[in-house]
Coordinates of C-alpha atoms in Angstrom, one line a residue:
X3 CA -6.7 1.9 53.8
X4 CA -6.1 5.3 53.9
X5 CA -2.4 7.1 54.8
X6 CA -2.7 10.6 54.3
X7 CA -0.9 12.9 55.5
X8 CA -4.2 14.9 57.1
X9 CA -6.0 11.9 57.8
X10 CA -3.7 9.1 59.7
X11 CA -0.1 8.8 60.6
X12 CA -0.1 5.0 59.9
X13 CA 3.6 3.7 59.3
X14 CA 4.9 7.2 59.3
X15 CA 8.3 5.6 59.6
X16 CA 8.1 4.5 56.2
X17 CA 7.6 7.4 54.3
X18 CA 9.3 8.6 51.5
X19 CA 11.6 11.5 52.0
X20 CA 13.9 12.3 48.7
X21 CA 16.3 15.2 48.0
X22 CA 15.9 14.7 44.0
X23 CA 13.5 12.8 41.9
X24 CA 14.4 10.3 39.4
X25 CA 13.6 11.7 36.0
X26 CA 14.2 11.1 32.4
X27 CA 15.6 13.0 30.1
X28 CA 12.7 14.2 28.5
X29 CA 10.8 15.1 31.8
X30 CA 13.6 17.1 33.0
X31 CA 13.4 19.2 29.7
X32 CA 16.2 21.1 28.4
X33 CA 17.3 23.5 30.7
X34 CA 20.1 23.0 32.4
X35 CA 19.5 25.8 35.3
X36 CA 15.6 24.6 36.3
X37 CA 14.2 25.2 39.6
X38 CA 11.9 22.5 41.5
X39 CA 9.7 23.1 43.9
X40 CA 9.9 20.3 46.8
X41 CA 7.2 19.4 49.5
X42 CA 7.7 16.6 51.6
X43 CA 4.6 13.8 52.0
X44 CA 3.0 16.0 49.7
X45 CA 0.9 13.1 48.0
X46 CA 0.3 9.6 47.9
X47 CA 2.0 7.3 45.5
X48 CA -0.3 6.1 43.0
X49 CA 0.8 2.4 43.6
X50 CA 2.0 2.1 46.5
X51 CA 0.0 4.7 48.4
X52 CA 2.4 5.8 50.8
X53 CA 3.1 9.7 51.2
X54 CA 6.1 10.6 49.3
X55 CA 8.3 13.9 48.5
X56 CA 6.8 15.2 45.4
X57 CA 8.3 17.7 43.1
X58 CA 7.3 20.3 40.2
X59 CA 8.9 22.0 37.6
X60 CA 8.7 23.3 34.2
X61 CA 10.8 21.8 31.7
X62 CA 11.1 24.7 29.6
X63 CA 9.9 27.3 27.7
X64 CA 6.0 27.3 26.2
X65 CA 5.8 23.9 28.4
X66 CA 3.3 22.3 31.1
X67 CA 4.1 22.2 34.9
X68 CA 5.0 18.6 35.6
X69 CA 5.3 16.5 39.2
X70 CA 6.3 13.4 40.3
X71 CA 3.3 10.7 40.3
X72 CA 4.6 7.9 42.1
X73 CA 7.6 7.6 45.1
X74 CA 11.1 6.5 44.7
X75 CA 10.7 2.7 45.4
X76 CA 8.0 2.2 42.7
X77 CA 10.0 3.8 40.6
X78 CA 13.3 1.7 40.9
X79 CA 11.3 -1.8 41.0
X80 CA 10.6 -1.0 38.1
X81 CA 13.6 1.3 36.4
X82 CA 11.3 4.2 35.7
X83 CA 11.0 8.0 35.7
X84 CA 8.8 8.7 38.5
X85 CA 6.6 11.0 36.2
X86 CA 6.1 9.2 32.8
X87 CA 6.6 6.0 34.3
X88 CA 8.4 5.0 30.8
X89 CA 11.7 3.3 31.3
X90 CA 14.8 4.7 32.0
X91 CA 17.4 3.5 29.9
X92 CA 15.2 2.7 26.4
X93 CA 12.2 5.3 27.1
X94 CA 9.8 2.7 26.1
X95 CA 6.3 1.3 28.0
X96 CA 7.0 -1.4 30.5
X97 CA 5.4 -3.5 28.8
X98 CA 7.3 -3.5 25.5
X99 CA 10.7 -4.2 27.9
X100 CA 9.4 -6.5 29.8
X101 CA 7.8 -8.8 26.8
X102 CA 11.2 -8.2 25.4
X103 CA 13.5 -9.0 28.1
X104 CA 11.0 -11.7 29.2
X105 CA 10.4 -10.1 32.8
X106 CA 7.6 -11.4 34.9
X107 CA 7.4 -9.5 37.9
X108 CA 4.5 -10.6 39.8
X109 CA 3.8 -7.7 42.2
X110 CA 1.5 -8.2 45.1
X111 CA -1.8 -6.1 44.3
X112 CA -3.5 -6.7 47.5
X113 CA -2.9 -3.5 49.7
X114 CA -1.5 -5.5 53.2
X115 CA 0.9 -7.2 50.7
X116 CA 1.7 -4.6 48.8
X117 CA 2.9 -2.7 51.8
X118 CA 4.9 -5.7 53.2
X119 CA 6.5 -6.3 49.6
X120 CA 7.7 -2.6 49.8
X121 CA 9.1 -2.8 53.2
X122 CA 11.4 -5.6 51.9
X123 CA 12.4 -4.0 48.5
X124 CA 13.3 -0.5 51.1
X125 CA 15.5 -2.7 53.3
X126 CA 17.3 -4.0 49.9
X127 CA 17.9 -0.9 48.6
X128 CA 19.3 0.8 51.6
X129 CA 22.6 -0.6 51.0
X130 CA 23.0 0.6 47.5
X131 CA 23.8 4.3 46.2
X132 CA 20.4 4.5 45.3
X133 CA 20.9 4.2 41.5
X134 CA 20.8 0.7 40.4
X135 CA 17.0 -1.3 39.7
X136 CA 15.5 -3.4 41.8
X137 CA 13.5 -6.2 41.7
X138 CA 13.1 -8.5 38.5
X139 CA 14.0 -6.1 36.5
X140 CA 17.2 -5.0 38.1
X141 CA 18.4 -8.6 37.6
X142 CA 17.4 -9.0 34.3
X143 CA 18.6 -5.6 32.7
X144 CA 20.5 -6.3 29.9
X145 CA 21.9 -5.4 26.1
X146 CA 18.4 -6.4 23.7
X147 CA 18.5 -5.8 19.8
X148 CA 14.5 -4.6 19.5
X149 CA 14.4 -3.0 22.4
X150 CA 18.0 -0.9 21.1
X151 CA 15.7 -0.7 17.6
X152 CA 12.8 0.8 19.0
X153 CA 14.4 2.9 21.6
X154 CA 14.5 7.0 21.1
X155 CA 17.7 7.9 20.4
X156 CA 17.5 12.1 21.6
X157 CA 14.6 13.4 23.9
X158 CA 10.9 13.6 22.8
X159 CA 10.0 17.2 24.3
X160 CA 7.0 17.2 22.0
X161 CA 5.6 15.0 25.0
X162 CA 6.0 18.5 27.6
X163 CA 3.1 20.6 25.6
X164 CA 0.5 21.7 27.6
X165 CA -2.6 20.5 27.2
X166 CA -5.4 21.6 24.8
X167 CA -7.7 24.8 26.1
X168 CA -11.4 23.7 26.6
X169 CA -12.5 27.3 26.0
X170 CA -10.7 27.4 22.5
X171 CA -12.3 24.2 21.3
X172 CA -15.4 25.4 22.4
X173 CA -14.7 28.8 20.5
X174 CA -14.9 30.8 23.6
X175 CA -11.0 31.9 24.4
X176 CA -10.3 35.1 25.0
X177 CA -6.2 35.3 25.8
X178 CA -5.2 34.6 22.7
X179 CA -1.6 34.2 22.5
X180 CA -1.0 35.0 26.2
X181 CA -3.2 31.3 27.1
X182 CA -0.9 29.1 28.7
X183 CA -2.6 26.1 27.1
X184 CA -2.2 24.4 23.4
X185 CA -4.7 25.7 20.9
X186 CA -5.2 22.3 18.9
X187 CA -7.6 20.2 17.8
X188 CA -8.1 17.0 20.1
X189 CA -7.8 13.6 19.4
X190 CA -11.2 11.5 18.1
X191 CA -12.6 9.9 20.9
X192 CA -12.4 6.7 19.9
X193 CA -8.9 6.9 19.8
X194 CA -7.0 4.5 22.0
X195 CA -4.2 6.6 22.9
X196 CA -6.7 8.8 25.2
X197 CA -7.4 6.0 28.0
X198 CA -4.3 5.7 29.7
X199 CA -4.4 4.4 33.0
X200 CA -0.9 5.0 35.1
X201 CA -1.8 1.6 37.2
X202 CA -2.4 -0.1 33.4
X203 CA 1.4 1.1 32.4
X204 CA 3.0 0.5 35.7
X205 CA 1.9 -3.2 35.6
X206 CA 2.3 -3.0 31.9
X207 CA -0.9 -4.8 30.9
X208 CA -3.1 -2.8 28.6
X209 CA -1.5 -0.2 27.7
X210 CA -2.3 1.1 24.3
X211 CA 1.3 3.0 23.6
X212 CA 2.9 -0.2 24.6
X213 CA 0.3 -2.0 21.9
X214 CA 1.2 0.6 19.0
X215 CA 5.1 0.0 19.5
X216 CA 4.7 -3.6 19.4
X217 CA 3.0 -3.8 16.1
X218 CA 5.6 -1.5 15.0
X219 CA 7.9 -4.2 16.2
X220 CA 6.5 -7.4 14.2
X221 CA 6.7 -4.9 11.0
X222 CA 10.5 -3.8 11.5
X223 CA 12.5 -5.3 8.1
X224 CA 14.3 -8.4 8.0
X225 CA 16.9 -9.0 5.8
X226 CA 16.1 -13.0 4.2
X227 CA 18.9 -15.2 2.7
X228 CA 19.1 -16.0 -0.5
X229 CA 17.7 -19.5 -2.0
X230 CA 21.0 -20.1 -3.5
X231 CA 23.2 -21.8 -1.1
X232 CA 26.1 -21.0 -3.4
X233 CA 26.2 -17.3 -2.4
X234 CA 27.9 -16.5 1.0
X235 CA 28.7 -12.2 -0.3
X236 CA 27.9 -9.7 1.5
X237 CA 27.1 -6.1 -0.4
X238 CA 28.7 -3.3 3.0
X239 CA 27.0 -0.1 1.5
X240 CA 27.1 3.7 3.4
X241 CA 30.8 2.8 4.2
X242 CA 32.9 6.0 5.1
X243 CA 35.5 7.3 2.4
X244 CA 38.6 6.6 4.8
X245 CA 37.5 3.7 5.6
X246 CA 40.7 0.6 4.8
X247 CA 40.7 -3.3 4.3
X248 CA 42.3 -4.1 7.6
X249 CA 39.5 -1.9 9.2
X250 CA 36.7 -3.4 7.7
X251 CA 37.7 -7.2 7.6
X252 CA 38.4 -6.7 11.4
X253 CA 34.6 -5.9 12.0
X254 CA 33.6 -9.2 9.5
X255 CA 35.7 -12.1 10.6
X256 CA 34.7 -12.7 14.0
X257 CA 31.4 -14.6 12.3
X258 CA 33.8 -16.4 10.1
X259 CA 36.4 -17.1 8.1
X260 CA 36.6 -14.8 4.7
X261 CA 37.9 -15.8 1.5
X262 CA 37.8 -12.3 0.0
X263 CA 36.9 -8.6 0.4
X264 CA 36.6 -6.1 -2.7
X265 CA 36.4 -2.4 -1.1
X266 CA 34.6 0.2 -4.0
X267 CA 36.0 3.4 -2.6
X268 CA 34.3 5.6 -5.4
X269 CA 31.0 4.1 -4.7
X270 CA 31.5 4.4 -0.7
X271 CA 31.0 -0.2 -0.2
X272 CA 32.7 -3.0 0.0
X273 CA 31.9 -7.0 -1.1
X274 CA 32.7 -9.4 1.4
X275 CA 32.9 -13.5 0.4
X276 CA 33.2 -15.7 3.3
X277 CA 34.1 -19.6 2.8
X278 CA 31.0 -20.8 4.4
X279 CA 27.0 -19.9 4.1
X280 CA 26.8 -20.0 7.6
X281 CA 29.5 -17.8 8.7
X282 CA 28.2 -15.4 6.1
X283 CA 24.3 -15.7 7.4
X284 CA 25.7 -15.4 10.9
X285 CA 27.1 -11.9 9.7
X286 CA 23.8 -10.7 8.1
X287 CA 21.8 -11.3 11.1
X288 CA 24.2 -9.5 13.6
X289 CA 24.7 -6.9 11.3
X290 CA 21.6 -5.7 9.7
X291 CA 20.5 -2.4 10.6
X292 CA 23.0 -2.8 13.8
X293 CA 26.5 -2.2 12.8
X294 CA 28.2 1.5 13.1
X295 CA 31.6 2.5 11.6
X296 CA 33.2 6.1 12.1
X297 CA 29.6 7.1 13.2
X298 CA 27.8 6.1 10.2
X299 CA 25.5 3.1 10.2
X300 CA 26.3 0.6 7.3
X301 CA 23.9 -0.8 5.2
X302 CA 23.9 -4.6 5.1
X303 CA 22.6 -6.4 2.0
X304 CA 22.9 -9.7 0.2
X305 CA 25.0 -9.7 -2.9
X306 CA 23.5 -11.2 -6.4
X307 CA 24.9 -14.3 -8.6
X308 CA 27.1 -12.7 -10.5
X309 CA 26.5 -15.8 -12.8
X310 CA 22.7 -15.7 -13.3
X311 CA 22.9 -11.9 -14.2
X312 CA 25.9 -12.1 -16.9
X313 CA 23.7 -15.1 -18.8
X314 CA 20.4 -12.8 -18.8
X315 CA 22.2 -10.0 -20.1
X316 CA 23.7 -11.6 -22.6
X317 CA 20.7 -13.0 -24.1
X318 CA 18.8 -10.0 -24.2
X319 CA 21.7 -8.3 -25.7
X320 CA 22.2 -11.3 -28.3
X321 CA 18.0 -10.5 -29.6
X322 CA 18.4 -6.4 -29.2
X323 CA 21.2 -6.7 -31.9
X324 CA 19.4 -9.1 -34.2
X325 CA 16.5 -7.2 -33.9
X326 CA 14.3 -10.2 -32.8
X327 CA 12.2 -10.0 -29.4
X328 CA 13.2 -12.4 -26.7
X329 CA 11.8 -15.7 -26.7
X330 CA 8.5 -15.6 -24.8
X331 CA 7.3 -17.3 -21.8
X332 CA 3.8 -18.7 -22.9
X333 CA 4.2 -21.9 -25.0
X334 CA 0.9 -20.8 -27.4
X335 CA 2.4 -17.5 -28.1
X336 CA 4.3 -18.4 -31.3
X337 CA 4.9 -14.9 -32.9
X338 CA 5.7 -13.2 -29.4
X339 CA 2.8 -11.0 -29.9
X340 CA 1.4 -9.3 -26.6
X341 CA -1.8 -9.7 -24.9
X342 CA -3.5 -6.8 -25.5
X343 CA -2.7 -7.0 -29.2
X344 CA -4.2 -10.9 -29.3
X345 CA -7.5 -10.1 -27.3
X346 CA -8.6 -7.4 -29.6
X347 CA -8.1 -8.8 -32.6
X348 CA -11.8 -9.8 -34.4
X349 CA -12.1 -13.3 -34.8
X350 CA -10.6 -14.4 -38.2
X351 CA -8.2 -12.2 -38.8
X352 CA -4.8 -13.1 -40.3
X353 CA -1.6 -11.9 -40.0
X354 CA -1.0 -10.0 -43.3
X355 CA -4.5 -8.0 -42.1
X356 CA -2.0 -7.0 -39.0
X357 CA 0.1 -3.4 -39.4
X358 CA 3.2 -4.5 -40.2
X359 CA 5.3 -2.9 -37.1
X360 CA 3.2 -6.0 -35.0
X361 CA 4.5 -8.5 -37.0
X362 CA 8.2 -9.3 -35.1
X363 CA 10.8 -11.1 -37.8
X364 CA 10.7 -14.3 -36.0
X365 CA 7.8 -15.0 -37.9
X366 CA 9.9 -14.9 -41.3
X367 CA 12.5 -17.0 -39.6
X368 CA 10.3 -19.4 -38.4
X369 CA 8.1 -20.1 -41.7
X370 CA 10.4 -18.6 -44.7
X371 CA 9.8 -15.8 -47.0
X372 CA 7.0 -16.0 -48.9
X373 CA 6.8 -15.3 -53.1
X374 CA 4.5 -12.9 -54.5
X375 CA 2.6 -13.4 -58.0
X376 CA 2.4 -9.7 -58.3
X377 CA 3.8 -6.5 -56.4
X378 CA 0.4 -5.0 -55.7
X379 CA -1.8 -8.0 -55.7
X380 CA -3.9 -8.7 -52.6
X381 CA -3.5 -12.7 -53.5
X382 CA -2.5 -15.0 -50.9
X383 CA 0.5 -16.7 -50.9
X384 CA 0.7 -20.0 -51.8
X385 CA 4.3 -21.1 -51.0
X386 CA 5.5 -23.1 -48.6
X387 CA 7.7 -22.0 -46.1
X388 CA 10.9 -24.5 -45.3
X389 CA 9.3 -26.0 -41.9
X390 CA 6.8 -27.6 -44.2
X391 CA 3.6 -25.3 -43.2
X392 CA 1.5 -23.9 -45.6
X393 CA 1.4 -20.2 -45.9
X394 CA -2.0 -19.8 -47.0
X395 CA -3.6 -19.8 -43.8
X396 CA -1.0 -17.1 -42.3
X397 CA -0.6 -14.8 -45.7
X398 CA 2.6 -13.0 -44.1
X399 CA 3.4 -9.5 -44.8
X400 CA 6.8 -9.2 -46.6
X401 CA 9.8 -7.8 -44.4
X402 CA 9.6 -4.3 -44.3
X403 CA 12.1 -2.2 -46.1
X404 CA 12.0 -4.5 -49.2
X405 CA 10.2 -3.7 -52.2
X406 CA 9.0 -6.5 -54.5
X407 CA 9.5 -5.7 -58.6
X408 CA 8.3 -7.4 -61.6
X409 CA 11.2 -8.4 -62.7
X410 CA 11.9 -10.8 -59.6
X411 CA 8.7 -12.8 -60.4
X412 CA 9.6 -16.4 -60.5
X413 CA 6.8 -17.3 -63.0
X414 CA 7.2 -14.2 -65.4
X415 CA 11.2 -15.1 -65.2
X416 CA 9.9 -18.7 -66.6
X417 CA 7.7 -17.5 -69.4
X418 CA 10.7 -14.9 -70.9
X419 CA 12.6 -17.6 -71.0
X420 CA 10.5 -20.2 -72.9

């Protein structure tokens, strides 16, 4: 069914006549003195098909003309600009809003009930200012925490370029700088991005921009409690320098009750305890990556067992000063030695064929010191340590920095004497 101007005056009583398109911020570029150039019923709507008022304008400097593509009522069904079609308050696809509000606006497609449909939604609107949605949508507009995530918070002008010069790609341009169009290289042709369809984002079903911020979405960061049920502290980090008690525990206690706050002024963070795990997981969730004070966002963490950490340190300070590695993990691994050491040792070797900075002094703790029949003698030992094991079959090293002498042989001691 065909409306045009030139060809048929069909419902002529319904068309569009506007005195200023609905725009975003980034379609209306930035500046503030731009001139339009308006024609009335100069185009159908690419939905609706009805003539409308289009207009066109450049949004600024080293920027491509742009126009209105669809009419008014379209546009505030669904709360978009009339141009990029991309919502008006969070300048994402409508898909993304609606799958995140949870809209399911089930639009005629059919053209005799499309028409009918936007007869009513006209007679609806004529009673407003002209401003608020309509539709679904308008009733279901409302604060969302991913959709205030993913939103742009300043205008994307990047999206204004002009478009890329054939002739340059093709090496045959011959304006040089003074080409009005973009000398760039294209996107691959496989890429998704380059089949849009303005009837596939208006519907918001297959829309590849709307598919690339969603999987941005589901890889946003979560903050995850704790497995201890025990800690209910909060670490408040990026907090300004002014910032007081009062202030701060007035932004914290309407999730709960709180024992105790410990503001760090010198490290810019604060610690707040609450009496209750809940209360303090309630906090986390409506706080993380959400909460602004004096125009800087805080940082929300969870804070650590002070407990656990103390004991750790303590017992690798209590080896580093006796000089003895910590204790270690694998039950065969008597000596602490590492890995790599063990697996390229030949089969057969013993531990006084070792260097001796490989040897740790646990060993000599665990099985004694051995004796010596001569300083330079390349005997075995044959004592026995004080745990009973033989120390023939490990033939330990002595401790380095001692130096055995003659004179402290236990059997040449014996024979002076007799």
């Amino acid at each position: 069914m065909s409306m045009s101007k030139t060809t048929n005056t069909y419902n002529r009583q319904n068309w569009e006549d506007a005195e200023f398109p609905i725009l975003c911020q980034t379609c209306l570029g930035d500046n503030p003195y731009v001139r339009m150039i308006k024609e009335r019923f100069g185009k159908e709507c690419k939905i609706c098909t009805r003539p409308f008022t289009i207009f066109r304008w450049c949004p600024g400097a080293r920027m491509r003309f742009k126009k209105t593509e669809i009419c008014q009522t379209c546009a505030r069904l669904k709360n978009v600009c009339q141009t990029c079609l991309l919502d008006l308050e969070y300048g994402l696809p409508i898909q993304v809003r609606d799958a995140a509000l949870k809209v399911a606006d089930n639009m005629p497609q059919s053209d005799v009930n499309k028409e009918y449909y936007i007869q009513n939604i006209d007679a609806q609107l004529q009673d407003g200012d002209g401003t608020e949605a309509a539709g679904a949508v308008g009733r279901s507009l409302a604060a969302n925490e991913m959709l205030s995530k993913l939103a742009r918070t300043a205008p994307y002008y990047k999206r204004n370029r002009p478009h890329i010069c054939s002739f340059w790609v093709k090496g045959e341009c011959k304006r040089g700088e003074e080409c009005p169009y973009r000398h760039d290289k294209p996107n691959e042709p496989d890429d998704p991005l380059c089949e849009q369809n303005i009837k596939d984002r208006y519907y918001g079903r297959n829309d590849p921009v709307a598919e690339k911020i969603m999987k941005r979405a589901a890889s946003l960061p979560t903050l995850e409690p704790p497995e201890d049920r025990n800690i209910t502290t909060l670490y408040v980090g990026n907090l300004p320098e002014e910032i007081t008690e009062p202030e701060l525990r007035d932004q914290f206690y309407q999730f709960g009750e709180i024992r105790s706050i410990a503001l760090v002024p010198r490290q810019q963070c604060a610690f707040v305890q609450y009496t209750k795990r809940n209360a303090a997981e309630l906090a986390a969730e409506r706080t993380f990556n959400k909460l602004v004070i004096q125009g800087r966002k805080v940082s929300i963490k969870w804070a650590h067992s002070q407990a656990k950490q103390g004991t750790a340190a303590k017992t690798d300070r209590r080896f580093d000063l006796a000089g003895i590695p910590p204790p270690s993990a694998k039950p065969n691994d008597y000596f602490n030695l590492r890995q790599e050491q063990i697996n390229v040792m030949p089969a057969g070797m013993k531990l006084h064929q070792l260097p001796s900075n490989l040897v740790p002094a646990s060993a000599y703790q665990m099985y004694g010191q051995p004796t010596y029949a001569a300083p330079y003698s390349n005997v075995s030992s044959t004592a026995t340590s004080t745990s009973g094991v033989s120390l023939d079959s490990i033939s330990i090293p002595p401790p380095p920095g001692q130096v055995p002498y003659p004179s402290q042989d236990a059997s040449r001691m014996g024979a002076a004497k007799k």
